[in-house]
mmCIF file of C-alpha atoms in Angstrom:
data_model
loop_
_atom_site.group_PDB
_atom_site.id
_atom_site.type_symbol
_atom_site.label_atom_id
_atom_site.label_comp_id
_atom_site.label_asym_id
_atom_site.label_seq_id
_atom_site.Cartn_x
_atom_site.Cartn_y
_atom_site.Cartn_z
ATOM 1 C CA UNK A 1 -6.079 -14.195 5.014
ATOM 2 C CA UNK A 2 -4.123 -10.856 6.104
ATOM 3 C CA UNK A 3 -2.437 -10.797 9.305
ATOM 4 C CA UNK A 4 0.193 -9.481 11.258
ATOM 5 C CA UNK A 5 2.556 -10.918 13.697
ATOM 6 C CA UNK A 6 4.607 -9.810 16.337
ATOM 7 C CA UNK A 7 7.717 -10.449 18.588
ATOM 8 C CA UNK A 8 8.500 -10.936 20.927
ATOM 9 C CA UNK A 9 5.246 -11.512 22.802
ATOM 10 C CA UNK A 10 7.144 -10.603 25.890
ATOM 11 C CA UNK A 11 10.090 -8.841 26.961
ATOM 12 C CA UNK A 12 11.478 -7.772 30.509
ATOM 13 C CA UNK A 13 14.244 -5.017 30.257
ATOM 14 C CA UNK A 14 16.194 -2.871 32.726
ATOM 15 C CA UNK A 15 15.974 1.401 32.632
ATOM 16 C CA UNK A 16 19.232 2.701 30.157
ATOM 17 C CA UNK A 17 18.449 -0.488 27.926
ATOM 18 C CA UNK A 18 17.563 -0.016 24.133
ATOM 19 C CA UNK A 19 14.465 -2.418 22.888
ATOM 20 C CA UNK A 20 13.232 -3.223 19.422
ATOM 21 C CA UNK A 21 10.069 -4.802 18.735
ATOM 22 C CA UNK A 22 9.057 -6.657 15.927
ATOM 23 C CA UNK A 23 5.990 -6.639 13.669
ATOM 24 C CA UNK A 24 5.482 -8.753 10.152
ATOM 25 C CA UNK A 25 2.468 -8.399 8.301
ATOM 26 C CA UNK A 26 1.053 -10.312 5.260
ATOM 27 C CA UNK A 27 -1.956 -7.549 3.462
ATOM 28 C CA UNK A 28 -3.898 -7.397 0.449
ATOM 29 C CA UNK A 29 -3.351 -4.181 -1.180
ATOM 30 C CA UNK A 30 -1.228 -3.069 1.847
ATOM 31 C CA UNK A 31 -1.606 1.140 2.391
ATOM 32 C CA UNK A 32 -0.515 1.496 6.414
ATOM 33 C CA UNK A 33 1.024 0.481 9.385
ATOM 34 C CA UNK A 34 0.190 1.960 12.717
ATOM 35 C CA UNK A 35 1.888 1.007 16.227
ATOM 36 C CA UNK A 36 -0.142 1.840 19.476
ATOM 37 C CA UNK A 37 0.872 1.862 23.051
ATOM 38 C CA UNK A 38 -1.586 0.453 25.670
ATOM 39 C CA UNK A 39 -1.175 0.962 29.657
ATOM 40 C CA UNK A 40 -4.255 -0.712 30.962
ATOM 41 C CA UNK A 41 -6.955 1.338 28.919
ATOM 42 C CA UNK A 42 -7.484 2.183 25.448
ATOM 43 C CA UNK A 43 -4.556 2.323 22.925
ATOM 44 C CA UNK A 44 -2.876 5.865 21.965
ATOM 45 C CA UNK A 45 -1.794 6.119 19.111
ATOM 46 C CA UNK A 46 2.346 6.514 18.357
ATOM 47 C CA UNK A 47 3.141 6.176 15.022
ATOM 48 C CA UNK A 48 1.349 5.894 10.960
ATOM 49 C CA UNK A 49 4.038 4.294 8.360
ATOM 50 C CA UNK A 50 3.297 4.355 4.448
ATOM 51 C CA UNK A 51 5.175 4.148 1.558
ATOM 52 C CA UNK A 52 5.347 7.837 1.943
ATOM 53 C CA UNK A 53 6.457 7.556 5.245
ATOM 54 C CA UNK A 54 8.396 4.404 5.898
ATOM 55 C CA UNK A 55 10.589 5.989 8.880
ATOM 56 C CA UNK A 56 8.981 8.109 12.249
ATOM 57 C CA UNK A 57 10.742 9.562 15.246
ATOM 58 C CA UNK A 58 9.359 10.742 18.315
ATOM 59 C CA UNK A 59 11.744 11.162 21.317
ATOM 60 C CA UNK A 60 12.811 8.589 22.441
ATOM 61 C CA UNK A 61 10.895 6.058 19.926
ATOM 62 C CA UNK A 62 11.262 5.302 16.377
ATOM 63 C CA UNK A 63 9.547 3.157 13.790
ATOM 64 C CA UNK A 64 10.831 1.851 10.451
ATOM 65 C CA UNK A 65 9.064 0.127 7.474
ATOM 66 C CA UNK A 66 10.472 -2.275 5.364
ATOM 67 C CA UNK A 67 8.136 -3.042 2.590
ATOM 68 C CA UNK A 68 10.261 -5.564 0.886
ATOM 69 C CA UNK A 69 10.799 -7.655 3.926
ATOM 70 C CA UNK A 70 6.753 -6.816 4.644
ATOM 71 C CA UNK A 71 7.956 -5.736 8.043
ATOM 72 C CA UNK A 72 8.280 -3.039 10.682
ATOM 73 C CA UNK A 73 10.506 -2.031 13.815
ATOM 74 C CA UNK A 74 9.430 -0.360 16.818
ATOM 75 C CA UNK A 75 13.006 0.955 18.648
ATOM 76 C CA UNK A 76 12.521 2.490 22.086
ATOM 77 C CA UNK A 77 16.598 4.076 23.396
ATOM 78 C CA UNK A 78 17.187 4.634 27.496
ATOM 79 C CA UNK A 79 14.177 2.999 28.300
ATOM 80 C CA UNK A 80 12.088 4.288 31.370
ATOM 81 C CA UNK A 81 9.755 2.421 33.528
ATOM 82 C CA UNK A 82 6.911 4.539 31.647
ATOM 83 C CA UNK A 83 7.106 2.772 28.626
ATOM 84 C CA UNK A 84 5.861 -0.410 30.268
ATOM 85 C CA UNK A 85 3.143 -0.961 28.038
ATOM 86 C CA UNK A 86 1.481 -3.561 25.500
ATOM 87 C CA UNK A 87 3.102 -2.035 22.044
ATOM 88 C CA UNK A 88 0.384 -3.163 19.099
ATOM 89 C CA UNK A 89 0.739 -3.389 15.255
ATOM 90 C CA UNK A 90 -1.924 -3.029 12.957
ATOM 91 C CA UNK A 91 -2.397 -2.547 9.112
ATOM 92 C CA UNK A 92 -4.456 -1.207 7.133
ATOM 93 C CA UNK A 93 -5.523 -1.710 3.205
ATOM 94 C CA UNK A 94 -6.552 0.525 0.316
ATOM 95 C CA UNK A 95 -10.503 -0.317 0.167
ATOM 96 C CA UNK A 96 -10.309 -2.714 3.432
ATOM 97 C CA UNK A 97 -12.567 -1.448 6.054
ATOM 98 C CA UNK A 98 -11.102 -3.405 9.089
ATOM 99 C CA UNK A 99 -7.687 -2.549 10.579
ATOM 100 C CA UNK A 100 -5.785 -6.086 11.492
ATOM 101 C CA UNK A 101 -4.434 -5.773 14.952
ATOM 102 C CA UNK A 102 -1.164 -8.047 15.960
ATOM 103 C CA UNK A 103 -1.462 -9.769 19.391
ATOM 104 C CA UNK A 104 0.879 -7.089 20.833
ATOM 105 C CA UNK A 105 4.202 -6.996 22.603
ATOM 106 C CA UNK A 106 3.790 -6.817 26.572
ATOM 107 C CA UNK A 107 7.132 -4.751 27.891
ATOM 108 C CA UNK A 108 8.019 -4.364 31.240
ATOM 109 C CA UNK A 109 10.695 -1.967 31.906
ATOM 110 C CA UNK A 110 12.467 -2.602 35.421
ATOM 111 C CA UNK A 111 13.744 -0.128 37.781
ATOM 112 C CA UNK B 1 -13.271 18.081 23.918
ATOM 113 C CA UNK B 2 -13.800 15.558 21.143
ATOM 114 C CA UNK B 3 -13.441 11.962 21.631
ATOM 115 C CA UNK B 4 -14.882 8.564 22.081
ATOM 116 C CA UNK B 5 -16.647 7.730 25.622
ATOM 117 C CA UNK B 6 -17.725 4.340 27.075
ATOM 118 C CA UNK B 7 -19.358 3.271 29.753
ATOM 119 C CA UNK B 8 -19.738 2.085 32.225
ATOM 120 C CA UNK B 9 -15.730 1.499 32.867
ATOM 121 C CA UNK B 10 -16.566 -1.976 34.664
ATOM 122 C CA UNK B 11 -19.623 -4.241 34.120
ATOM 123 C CA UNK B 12 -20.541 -7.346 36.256
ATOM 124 C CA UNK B 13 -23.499 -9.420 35.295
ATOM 125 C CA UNK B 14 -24.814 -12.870 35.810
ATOM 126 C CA UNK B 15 -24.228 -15.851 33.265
ATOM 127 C CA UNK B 16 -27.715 -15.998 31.085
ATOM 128 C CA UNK B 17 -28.552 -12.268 31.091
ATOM 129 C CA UNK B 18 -27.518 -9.797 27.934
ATOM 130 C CA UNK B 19 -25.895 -6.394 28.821
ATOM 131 C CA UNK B 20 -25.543 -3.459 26.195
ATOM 132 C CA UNK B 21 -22.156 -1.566 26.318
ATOM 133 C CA UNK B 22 -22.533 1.606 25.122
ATOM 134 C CA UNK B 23 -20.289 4.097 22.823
ATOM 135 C CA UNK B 24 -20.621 7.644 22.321
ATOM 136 C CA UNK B 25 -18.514 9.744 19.561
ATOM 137 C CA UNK B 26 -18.208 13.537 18.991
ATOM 138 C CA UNK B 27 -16.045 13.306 16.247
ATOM 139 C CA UNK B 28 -17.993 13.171 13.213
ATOM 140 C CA UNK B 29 -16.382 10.033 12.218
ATOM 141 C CA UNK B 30 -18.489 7.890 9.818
ATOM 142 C CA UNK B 31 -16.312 5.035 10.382
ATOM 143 C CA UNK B 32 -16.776 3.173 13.922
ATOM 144 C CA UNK B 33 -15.524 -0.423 15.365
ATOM 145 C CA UNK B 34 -15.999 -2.877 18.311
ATOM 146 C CA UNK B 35 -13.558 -5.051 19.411
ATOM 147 C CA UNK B 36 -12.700 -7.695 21.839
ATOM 148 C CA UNK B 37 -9.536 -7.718 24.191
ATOM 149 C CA UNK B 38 -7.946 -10.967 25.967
ATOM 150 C CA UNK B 39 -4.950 -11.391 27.429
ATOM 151 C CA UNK B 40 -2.101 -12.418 24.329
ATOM 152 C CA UNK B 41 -4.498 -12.012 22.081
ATOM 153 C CA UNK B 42 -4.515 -7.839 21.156
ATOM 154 C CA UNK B 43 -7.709 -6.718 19.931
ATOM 155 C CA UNK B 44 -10.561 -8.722 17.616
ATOM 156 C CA UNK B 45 -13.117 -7.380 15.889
ATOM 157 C CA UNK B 46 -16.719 -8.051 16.761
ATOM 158 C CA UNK B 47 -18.757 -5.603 14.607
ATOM 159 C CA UNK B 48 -18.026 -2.243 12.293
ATOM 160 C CA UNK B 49 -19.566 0.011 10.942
ATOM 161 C CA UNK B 50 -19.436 2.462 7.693
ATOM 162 C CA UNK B 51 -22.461 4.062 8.053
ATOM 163 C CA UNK B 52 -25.452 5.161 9.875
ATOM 164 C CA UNK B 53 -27.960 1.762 9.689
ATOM 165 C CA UNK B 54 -25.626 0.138 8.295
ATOM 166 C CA UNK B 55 -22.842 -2.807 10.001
ATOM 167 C CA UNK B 56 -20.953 -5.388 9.065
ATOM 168 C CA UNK B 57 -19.798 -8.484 11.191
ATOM 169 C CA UNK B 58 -16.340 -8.371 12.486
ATOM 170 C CA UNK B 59 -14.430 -11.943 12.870
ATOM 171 C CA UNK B 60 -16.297 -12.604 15.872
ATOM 172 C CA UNK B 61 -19.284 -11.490 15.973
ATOM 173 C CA UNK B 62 -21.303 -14.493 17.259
ATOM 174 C CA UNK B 63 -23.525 -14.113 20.380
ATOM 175 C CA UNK B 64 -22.909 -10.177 19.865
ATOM 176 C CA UNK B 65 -25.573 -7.064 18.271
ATOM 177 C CA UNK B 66 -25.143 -3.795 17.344
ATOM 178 C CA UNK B 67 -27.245 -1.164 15.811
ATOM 179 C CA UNK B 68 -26.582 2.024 14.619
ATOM 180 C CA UNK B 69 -29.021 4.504 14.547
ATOM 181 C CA UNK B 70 -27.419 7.714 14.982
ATOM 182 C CA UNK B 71 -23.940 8.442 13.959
ATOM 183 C CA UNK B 72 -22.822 9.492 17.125
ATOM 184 C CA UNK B 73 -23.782 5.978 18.746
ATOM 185 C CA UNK B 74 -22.754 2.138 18.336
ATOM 186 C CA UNK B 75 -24.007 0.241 21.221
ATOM 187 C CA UNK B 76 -22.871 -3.501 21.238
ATOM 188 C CA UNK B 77 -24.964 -5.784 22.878
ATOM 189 C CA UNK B 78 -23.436 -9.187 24.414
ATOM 190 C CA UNK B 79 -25.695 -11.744 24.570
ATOM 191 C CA UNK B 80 -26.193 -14.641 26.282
ATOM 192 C CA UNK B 81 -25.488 -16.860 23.389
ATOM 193 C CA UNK B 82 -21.857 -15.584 23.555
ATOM 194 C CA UNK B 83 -19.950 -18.561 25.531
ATOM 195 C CA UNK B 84 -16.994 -16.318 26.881
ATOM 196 C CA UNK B 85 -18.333 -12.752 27.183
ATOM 197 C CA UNK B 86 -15.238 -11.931 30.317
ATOM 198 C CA UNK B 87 -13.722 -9.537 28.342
ATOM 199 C CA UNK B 88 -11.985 -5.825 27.729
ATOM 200 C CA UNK B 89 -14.309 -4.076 25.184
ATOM 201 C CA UNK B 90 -12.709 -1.348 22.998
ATOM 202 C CA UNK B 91 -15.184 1.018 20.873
ATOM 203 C CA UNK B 92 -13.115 2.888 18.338
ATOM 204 C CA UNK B 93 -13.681 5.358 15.639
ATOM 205 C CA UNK B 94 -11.631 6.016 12.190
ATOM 206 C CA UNK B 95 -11.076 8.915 9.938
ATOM 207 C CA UNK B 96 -8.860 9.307 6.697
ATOM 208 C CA UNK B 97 -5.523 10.992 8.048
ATOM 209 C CA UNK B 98 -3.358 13.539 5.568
ATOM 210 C CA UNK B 99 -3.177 12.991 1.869
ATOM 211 C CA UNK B 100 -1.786 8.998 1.852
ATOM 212 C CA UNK B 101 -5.239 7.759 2.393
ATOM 213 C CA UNK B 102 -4.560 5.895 5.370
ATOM 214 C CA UNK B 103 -6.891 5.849 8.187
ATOM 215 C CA UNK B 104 -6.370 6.502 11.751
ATOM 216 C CA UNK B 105 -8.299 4.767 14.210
ATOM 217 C CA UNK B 106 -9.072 6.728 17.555
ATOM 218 C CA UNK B 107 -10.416 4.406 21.035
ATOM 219 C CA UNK B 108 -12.521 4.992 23.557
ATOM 220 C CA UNK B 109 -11.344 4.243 27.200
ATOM 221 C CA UNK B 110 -13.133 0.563 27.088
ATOM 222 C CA UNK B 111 -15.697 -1.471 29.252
ATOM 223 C CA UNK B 112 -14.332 -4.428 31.286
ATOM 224 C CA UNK B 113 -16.844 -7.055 31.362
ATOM 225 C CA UNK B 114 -17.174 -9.617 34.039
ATOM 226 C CA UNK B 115 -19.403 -12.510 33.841
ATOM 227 C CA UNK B 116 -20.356 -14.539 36.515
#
C-alpha cells in the first residue's frame, strides 16, 4: 500500500533557528512529490519535486529529493513566527488518480 | 478570479441529520477530490472524481455521497451513517502541471463540521 511518512510530527523552534522536516514515501510507479503549508485553512501549495526537478528554492525555503533513499527534505533558514504552520507531504504516481497525503509536520516558531 | 469555493466556512448540525457541503470550481479542472482533516492525521480521502457522472470512493468513504453532475460542482454529502462526521472538510481540484506529467492539486478554503 503507498504511503508517506513524516517527521517530526511536531517541532517547537525559536526565530533565527534553521528547521528541516522530514518526509519518506513508499509509491508505485512514483512521478511527484509536493509539500504544502497549512495555517488554519486550506493548504497552499510550496513546492513540486520530480526526477526532473529533485531540488526547489524559494526564499527562505528549500526542498530536496532523494529518490534512492525514497525521501525528501523540507529546510526552512532564520525562521519567522509566519512559518508556523502544518508543513504536508504528498505523492503522486504515473496513472494513480489519488495524491497520498503524510500526516503533516505541526511547527511552531517562537518569538 | 479562478479558484475553488466552499461553503458554508462552519457547519453545526444535530447527531442523526445529513448535511451536504458544497464545492464550487472555476477552473476547468476535470479532476476534483474530497477529503477529511483531523488533528495528526493530515488529510484522507473520502471521494474523487475524474469525470463529470463519474466518482470513485476514496479510503473512507463510508457514511459519505457525492454526485457530480456538472463539472463545476462536487457536493459531498455526510450522512448520518458516518459515526464521526466532527471534521475539517477540504474540496480540492487537480490539473497536469508543465511537461513532467505531474499533477498539482489546488484547495478550496474548507468547511468545519460540528456535530452535536
Amino acid at each position: 500500500e503507498d504511503k508517506v511518512v513524516q517527521s517530526p510530527l511536531s517541532l517547537v523552534v525559536h526565530e533565527g533557528d534553521t528547521v528541516t522536516l522530514n518526509c519518506s514515501y513508499e509509491v508505485t510507479n512514483f512521478r511527484s512529490l509536493l509539500w504544502y503549508k497549512q495555517e488554519k485553512k486550506a493548504p497552499t501549495f510550496l513546492f513540486m519535486l520530480t526526477s526532473s526537478g529533485i531540488e526547489k528554492k524559494s526564499g527562505r525555503l528549500s526542498s530536496i529529493l532523494d529518490k534512492k533513499e525514497l525521501s525528501s527534505i523540507l529546510n526552512i533558514t532564520a525562521t519567522q513566527t509566519g512559518d508556523s504552520a502544518i508543513y504536508l507531504c504528498a505523492t503522486d504516481a504515473a496513472g494513480g488518480f489519488k495524491t497520498i497525503f503524510g500526516a503533516g509536520t505541526r511547527l511552531f516558531v517562537k518569538a | 478570479d479562478g479558484g475553488i469555493t466552499q461553503s458554508p466556512k462552519y457547519l453545526f448540525r444535530k447527531e442523526g441529520q445529513n448535511v451536504t457541503l458544497s464545492c464550487e470550481q472555476n477552473l476547468n479542472h476535470d479532476a476534483m477530490y474530497w477529503y477529511r482533516q483531523d488533528p495528526g492525521q493530515g488529510l484522507r480521502l473520502i471521494y474523487y472524481s475524474q469525470i463529470v457522472n463519474d466518482f470513485q470512493k476514496g479510503d473512507i468513504a463510508e457514511g459519505y455521497s457525492v454526485s457530480r453532475e456538472k463539472k463545476e460542482s462536487f457536493p459531498l454529502t455526510v450522512t448520518s451513517a458516518q459515526k464521526n462526521p466532527t471534521a475539517f472538510y477540504l474540496c480540492a481540484s487537480r490539473i497536469r502541471a508543465g511537461t513532467s506529467g505531474a499533477y498539482e492539486q489546488y484547495f478550496g478554503p474548507g468547511t468545519r463540521l460540528t456535530v452535536t
